[in-house]
PDB file of C-alpha atoms in Angstrom:
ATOM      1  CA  UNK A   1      91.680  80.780 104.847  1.00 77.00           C
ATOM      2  CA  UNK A   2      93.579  82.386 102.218  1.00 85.00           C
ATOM      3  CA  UNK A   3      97.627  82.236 101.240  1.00 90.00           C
ATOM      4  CA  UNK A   4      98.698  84.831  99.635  1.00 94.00           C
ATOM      5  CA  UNK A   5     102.325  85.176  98.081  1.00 95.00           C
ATOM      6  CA  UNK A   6     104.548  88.387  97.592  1.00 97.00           C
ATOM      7  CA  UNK A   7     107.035  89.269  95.360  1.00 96.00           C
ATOM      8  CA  UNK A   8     109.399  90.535  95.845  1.00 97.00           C
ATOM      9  CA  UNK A   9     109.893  89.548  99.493  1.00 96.00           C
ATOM     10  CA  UNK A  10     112.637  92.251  99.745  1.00 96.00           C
ATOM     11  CA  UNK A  11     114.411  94.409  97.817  1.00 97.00           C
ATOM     12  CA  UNK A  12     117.069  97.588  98.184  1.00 97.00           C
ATOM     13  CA  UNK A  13     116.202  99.988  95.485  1.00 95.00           C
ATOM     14  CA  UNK A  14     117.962 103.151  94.651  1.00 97.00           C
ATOM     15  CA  UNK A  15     116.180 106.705  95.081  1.00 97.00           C
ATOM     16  CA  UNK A  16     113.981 108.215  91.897  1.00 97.00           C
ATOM     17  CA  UNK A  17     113.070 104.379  90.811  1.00 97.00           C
ATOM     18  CA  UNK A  18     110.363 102.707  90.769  1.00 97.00           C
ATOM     19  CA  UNK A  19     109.636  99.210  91.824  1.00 97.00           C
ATOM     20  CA  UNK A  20     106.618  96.946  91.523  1.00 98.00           C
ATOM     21  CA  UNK A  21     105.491  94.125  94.345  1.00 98.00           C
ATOM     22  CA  UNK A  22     103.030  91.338  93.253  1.00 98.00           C
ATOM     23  CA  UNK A  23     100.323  89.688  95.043  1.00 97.00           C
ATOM     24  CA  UNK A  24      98.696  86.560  94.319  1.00 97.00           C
ATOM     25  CA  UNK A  25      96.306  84.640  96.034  1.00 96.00           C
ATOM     26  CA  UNK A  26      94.988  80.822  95.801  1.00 94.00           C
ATOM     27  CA  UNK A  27      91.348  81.771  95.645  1.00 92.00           C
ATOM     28  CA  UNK A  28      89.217  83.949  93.949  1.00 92.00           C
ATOM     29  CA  UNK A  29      88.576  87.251  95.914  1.00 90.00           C
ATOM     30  CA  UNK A  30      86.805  90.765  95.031  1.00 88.00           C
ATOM     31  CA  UNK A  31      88.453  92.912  96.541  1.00 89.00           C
ATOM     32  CA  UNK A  32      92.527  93.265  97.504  1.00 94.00           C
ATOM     33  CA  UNK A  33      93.669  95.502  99.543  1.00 95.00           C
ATOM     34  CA  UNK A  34      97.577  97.126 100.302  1.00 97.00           C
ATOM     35  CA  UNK A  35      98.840  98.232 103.174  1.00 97.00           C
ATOM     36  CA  UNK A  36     102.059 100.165 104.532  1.00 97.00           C
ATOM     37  CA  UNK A  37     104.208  99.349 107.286  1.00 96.00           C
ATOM     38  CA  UNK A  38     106.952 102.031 108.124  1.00 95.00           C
ATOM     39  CA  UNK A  39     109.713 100.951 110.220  1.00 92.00           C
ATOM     40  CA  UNK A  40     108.773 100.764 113.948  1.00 90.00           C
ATOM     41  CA  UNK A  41     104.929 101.801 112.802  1.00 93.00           C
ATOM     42  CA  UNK A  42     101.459 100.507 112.619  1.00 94.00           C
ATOM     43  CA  UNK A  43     100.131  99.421 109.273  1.00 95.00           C
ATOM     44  CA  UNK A  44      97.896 101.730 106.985  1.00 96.00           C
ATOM     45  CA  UNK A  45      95.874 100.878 104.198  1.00 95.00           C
ATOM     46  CA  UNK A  46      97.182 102.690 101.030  1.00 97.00           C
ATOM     47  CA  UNK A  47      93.863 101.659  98.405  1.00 96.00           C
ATOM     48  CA  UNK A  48      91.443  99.356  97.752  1.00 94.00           C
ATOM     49  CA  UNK A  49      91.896  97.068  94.545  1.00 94.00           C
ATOM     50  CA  UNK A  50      88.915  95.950  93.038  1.00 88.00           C
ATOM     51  CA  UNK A  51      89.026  93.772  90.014  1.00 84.00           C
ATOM     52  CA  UNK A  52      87.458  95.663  86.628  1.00 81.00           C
ATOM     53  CA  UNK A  53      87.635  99.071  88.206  1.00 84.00           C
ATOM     54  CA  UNK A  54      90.038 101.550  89.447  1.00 89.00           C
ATOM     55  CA  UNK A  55      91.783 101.549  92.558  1.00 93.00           C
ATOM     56  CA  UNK A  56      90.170 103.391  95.784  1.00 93.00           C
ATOM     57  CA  UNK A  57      92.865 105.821  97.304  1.00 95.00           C
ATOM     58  CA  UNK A  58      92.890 106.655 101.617  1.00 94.00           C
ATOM     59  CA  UNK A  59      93.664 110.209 102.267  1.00 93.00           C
ATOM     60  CA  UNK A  60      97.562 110.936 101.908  1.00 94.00           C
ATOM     61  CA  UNK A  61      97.891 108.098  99.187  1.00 97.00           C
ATOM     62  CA  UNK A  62      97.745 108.853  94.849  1.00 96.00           C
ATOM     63  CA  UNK A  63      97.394 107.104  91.792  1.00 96.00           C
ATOM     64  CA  UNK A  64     100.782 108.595  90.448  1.00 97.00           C
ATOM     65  CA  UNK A  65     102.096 107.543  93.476  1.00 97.00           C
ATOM     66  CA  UNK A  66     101.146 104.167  94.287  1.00 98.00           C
ATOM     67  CA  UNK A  67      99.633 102.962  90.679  1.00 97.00           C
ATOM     68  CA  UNK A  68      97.985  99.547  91.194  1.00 97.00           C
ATOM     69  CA  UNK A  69      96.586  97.288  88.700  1.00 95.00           C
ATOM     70  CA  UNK A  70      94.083  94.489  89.164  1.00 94.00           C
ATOM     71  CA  UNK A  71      94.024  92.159  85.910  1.00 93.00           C
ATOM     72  CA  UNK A  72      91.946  89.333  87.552  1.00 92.00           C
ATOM     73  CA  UNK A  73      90.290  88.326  90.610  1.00 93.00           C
ATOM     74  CA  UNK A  74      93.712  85.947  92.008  1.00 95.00           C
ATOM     75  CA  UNK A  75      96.258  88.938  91.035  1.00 96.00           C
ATOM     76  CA  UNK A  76      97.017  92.776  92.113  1.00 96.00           C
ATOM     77  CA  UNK A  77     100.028  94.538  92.013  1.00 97.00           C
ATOM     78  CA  UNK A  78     101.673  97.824  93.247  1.00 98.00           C
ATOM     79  CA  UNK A  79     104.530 100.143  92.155  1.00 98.00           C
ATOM     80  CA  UNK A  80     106.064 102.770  94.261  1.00 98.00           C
ATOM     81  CA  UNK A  81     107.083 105.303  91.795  1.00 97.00           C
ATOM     82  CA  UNK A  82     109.921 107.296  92.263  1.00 97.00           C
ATOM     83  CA  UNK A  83     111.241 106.483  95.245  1.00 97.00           C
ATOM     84  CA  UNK A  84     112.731 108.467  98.072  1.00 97.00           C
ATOM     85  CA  UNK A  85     114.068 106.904 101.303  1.00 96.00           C
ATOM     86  CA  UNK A  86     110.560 107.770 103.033  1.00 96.00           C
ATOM     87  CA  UNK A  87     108.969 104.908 101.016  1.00 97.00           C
ATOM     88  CA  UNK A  88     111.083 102.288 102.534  1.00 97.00           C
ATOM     89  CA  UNK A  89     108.444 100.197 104.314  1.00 96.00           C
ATOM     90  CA  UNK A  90     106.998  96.972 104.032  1.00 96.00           C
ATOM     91  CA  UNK A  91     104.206  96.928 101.806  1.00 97.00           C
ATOM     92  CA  UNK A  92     101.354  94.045 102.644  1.00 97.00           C
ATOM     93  CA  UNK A  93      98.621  93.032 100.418  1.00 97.00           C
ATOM     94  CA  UNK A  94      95.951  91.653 101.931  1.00 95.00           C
ATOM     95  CA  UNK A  95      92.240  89.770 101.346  1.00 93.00           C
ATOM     96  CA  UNK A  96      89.202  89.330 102.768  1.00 86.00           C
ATOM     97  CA  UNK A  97      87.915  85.478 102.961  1.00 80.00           C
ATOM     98  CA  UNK A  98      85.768  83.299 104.906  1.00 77.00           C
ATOM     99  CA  UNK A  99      84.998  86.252 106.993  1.00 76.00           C
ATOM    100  CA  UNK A 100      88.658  87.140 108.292  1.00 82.00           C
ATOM    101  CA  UNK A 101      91.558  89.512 106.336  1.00 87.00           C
ATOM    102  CA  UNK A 102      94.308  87.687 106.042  1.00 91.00           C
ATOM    103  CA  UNK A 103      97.934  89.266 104.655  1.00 94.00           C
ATOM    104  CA  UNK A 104     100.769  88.503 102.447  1.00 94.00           C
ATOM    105  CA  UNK A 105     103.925  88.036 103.837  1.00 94.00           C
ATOM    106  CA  UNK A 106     105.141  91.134 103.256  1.00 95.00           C
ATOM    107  CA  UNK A 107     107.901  93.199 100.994  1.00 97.00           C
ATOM    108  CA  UNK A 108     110.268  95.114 103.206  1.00 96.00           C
ATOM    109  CA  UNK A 109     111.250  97.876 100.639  1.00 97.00           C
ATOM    110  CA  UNK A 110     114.714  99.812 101.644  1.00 97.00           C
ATOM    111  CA  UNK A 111     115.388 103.042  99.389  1.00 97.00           C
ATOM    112  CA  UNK A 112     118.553 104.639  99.653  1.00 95.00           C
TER     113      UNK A 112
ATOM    114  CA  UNK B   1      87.467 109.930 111.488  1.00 83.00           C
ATOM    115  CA  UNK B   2      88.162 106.863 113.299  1.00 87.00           C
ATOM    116  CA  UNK B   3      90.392 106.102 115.929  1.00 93.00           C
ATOM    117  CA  UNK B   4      92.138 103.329 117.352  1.00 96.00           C
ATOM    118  CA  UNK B   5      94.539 103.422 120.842  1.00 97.00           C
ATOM    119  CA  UNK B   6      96.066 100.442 122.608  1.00 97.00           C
ATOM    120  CA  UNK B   7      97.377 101.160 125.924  1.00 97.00           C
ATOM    121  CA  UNK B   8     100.071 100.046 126.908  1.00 97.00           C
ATOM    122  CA  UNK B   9     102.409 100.279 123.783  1.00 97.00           C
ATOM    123  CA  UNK B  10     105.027  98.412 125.943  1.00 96.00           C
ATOM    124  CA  UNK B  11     105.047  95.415 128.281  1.00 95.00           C
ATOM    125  CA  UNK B  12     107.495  93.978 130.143  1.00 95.00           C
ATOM    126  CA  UNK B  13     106.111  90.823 131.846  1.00 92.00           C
ATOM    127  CA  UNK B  14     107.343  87.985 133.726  1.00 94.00           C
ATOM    128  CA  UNK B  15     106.586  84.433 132.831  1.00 96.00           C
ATOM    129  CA  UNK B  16     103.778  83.404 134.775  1.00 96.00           C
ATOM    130  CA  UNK B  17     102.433  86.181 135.441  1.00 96.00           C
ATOM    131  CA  UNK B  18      99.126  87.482 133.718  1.00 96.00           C
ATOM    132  CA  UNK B  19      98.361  90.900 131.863  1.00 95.00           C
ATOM    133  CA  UNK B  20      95.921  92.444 129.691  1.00 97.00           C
ATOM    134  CA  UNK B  21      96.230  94.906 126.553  1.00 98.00           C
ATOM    135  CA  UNK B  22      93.563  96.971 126.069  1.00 98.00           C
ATOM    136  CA  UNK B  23      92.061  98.577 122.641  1.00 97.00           C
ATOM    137  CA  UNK B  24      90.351 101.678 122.451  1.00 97.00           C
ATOM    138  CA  UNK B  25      88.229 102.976 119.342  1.00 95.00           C
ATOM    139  CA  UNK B  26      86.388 105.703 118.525  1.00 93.00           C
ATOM    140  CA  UNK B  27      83.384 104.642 116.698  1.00 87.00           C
ATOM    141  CA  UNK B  28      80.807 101.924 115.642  1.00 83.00           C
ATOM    142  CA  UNK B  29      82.834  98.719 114.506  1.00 80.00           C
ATOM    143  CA  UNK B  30      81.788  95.737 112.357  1.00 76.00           C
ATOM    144  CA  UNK B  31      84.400  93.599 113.124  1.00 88.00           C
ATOM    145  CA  UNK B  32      87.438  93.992 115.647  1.00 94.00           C
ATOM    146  CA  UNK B  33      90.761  91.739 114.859  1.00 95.00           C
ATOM    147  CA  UNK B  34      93.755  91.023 116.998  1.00 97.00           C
ATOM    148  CA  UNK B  35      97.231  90.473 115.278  1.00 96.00           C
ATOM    149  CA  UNK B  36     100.051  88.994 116.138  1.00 97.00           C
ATOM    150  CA  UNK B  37     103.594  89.996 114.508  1.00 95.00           C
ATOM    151  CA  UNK B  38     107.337  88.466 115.214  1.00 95.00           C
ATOM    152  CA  UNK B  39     110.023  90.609 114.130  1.00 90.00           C
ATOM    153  CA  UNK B  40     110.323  90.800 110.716  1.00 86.00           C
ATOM    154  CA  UNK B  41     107.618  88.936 109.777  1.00 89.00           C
ATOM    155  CA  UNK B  42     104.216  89.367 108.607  1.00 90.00           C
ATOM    156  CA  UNK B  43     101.075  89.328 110.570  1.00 93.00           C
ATOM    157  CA  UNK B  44      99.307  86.377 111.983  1.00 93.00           C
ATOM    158  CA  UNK B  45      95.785  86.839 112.646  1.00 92.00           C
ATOM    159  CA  UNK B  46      94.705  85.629 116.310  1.00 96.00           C
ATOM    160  CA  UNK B  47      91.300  86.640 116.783  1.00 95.00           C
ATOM    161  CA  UNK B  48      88.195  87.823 114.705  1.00 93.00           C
ATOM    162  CA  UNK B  49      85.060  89.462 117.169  1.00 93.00           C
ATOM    163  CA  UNK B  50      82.324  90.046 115.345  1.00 88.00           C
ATOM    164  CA  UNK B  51      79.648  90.969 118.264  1.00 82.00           C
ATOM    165  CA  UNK B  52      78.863  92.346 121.835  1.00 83.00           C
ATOM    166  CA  UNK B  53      79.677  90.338 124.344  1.00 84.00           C
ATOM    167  CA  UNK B  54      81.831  88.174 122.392  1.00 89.00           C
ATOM    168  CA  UNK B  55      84.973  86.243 123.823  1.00 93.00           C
ATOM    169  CA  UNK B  56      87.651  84.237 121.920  1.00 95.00           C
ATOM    170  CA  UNK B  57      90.267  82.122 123.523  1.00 97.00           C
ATOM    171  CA  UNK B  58      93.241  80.474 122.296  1.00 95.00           C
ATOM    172  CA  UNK B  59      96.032  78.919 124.430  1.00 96.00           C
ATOM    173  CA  UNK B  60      97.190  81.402 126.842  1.00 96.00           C
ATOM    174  CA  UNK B  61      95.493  84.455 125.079  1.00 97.00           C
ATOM    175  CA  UNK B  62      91.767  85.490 125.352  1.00 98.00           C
ATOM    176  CA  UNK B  63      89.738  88.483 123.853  1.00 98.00           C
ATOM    177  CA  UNK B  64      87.105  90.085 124.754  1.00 96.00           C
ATOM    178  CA  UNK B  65      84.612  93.024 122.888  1.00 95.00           C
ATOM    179  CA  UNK B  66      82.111  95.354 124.122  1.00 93.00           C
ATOM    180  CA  UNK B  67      80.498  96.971 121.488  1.00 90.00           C
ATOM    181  CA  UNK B  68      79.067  99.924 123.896  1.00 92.00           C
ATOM    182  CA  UNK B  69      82.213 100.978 125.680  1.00 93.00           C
ATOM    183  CA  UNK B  70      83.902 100.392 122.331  1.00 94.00           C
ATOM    184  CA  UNK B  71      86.656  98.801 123.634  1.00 95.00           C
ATOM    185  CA  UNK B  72      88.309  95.457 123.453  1.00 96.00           C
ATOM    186  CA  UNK B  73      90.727  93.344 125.605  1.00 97.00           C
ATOM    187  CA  UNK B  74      93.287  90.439 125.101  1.00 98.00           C
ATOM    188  CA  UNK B  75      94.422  89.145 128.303  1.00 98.00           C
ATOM    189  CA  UNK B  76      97.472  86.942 128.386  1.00 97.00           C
ATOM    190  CA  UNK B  77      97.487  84.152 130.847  1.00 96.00           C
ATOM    191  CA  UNK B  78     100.943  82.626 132.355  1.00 95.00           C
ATOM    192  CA  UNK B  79     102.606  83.944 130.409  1.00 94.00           C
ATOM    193  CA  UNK B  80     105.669  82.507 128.493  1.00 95.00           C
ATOM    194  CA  UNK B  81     108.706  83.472 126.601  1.00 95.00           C
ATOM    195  CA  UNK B  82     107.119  82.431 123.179  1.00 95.00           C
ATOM    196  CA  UNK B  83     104.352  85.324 123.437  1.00 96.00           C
ATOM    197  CA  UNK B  84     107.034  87.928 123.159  1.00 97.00           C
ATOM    198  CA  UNK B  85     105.736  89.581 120.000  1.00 97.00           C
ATOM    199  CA  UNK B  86     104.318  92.537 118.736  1.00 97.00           C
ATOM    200  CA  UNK B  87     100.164  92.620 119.119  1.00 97.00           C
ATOM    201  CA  UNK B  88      97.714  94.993 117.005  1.00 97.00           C
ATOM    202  CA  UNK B  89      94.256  95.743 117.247  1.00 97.00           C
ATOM    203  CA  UNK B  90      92.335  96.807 114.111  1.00 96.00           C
ATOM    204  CA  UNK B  91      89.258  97.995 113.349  1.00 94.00           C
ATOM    205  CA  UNK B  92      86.773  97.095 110.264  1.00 89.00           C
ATOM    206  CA  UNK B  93      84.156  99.180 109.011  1.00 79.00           C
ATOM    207  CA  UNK B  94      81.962  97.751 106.587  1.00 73.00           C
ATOM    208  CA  UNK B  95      82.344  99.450 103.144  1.00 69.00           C
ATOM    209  CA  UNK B  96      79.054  98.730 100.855  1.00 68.00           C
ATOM    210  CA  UNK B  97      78.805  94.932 101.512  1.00 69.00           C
ATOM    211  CA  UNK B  98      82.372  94.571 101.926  1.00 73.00           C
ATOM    212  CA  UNK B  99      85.309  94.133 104.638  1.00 78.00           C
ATOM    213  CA  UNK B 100      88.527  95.107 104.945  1.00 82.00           C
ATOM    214  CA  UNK B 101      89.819  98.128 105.141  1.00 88.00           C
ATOM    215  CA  UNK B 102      91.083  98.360 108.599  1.00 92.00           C
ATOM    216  CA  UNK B 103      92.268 101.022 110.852  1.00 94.00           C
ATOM    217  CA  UNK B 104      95.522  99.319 113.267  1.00 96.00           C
ATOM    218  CA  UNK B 105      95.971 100.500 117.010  1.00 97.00           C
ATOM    219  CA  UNK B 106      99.668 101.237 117.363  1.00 96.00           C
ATOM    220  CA  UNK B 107     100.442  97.769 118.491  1.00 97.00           C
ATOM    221  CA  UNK B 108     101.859  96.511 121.864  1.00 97.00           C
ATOM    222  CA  UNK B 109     105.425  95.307 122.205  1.00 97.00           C
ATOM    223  CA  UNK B 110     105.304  92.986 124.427  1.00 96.00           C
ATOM    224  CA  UNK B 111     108.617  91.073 126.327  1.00 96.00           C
ATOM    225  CA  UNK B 112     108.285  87.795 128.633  1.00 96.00           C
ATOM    226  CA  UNK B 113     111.779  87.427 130.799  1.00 93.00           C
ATOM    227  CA  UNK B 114     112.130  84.563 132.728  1.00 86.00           C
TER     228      UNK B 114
END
C-alpha cells in the first residue's frame, strides 16, 4: 500500500488567487496523478505527473491552469491559478503501487 | 471515448436485506476498481479485478467482472447501517506500461434504515 498526505487539507480562498496543494507519498512512485472532485460529482483526473518531465493534461484541463510540478519521485504538487468559485472542489492526488491506486486524503478547496 | 454508468445512482435499502450495484463501461478494461467514500472523506479502495471471471469478497460486499459483457457487479449482503456510503466504479486503461488514470462511474449513494 501507499499513504499519501495532503496539504492543505482545506482551505477557503478568495476569487482571482491562486493556491497550491502538496502531495507526498512514503514510497517511491513514477507516476502521480490529480484528480477533481466537484461538489456532489464523480472524480476526474486533471494530469498525469511524471517525475523529470512535464505534466500530461486530460481534455478540458491546462498548464496555465492547473501548473504542476514534480521535483522527485515522493513529491508533486498543484496550484489552481486564479480562482473562480467553479474551482471549489476537492482536489485528490493519487498513486499507483503494488498494483492498486490508492488516494490522498483530499483538499476540499472553497472559492468565494 | 470511454464510458462508465452505474445504475442505480441511489439506494435506499433496508438492513438485512440484499442488493446489487451494477457498473457499466464502454470499452476494453485493464483493471476495474470499486471505491468506497463517507461523507467528506476521501476514498477507500474496496476491490481491485484484474480478469474475466474474477470475484472479490469482503465482509458483506462481493464483486464480480465480466470482461465480455463489460460490466461489473458489487452485491451487498445483509445489509447494515455501517455500509451507508457513497460507492464508485472506475475504470483503468493501461497507458504505455503504466496504471492509473481512471475513468469513475457516477457513484451510488447508498442508505441502510433500520
Amino acid at each position: 500500500s501507499a499513504v499519501i498526505s495532503q496539504k492543505p487539507s482545506r482551505d477557503i480562498c478568495q476569487r482571482g488567487t491562486s493556491l497550491t496543494i502538496q502531495c507526498q507519498v512514503d514510497s517511491q512512485v513514477t507516476m502521480m496523478f490529480w484528480y477533481r472532485q466537484q461538489p456532489g460529482q464523480s472524480l476526474t483526473l486533471i494530469a498525469t505527473a511524471n517525475q523529470g518531465s512535464e505534466a500530461t493534461y486530460e481534455s478540458g484541463f491546462v498548464i496555465d491552469k492547473f501548473p504542476i510540478s514534480r521535483p522527485n519521485l515522493t513529491f508533486s504538487t498543484l496550484t489552481v491559478s486564479n480562482m473562480s468559485p467553479e474551482d471549489s472542489s476537492i482536489y485528490l492526488c493519487s498513486v499507483d503501487a503494488t498494483g492498486e491506486l490508492f488516494f490522498g486524503e483530499g483538499s476540499r478547496l472553497t472559492v468565494l | 471515448e470511454l464510458k462508465v454508468e452505474q445504475n442505480p445512482l441511489f439506494l435506499s435499502m433496508q438492513e438485512g436485506k440484499n442488493y446489487t450495484i451494477y457498473c457499466n463501461y464502454s470499452t476494453t478494461s485493464d483493471r476495474l476498481y470499486w471505491y468506497r467514500q463517507d461523507p467528506g472523506k476521501s476514498l477507500e479502495s474496496l476491490f481491485v479485478l484484474l480478469s474475466n471471471g474474477a470475484v472479490k469478497q469482503e465482509g458483506r460486499l462481493m464483486a464480480s467482472l465480466d470482461t465480455k459483457a463489460r460490466l461489473s457487479t458489487l452485491h451487498i449482503t445483509a445489509a447494515v447501517h455501517d455500509l451507508s456510503a457513497t460507492y464508485f466504479c472506475a475504470v483503468d486503461i493501461r497507458s504505455g506500461t503504466s496504471y492509473g488514470k481512471l475513468t469513475f462511474g457516477q457513484g451510488t449513494i447508498l442508505t441502510v434504515h433500520p
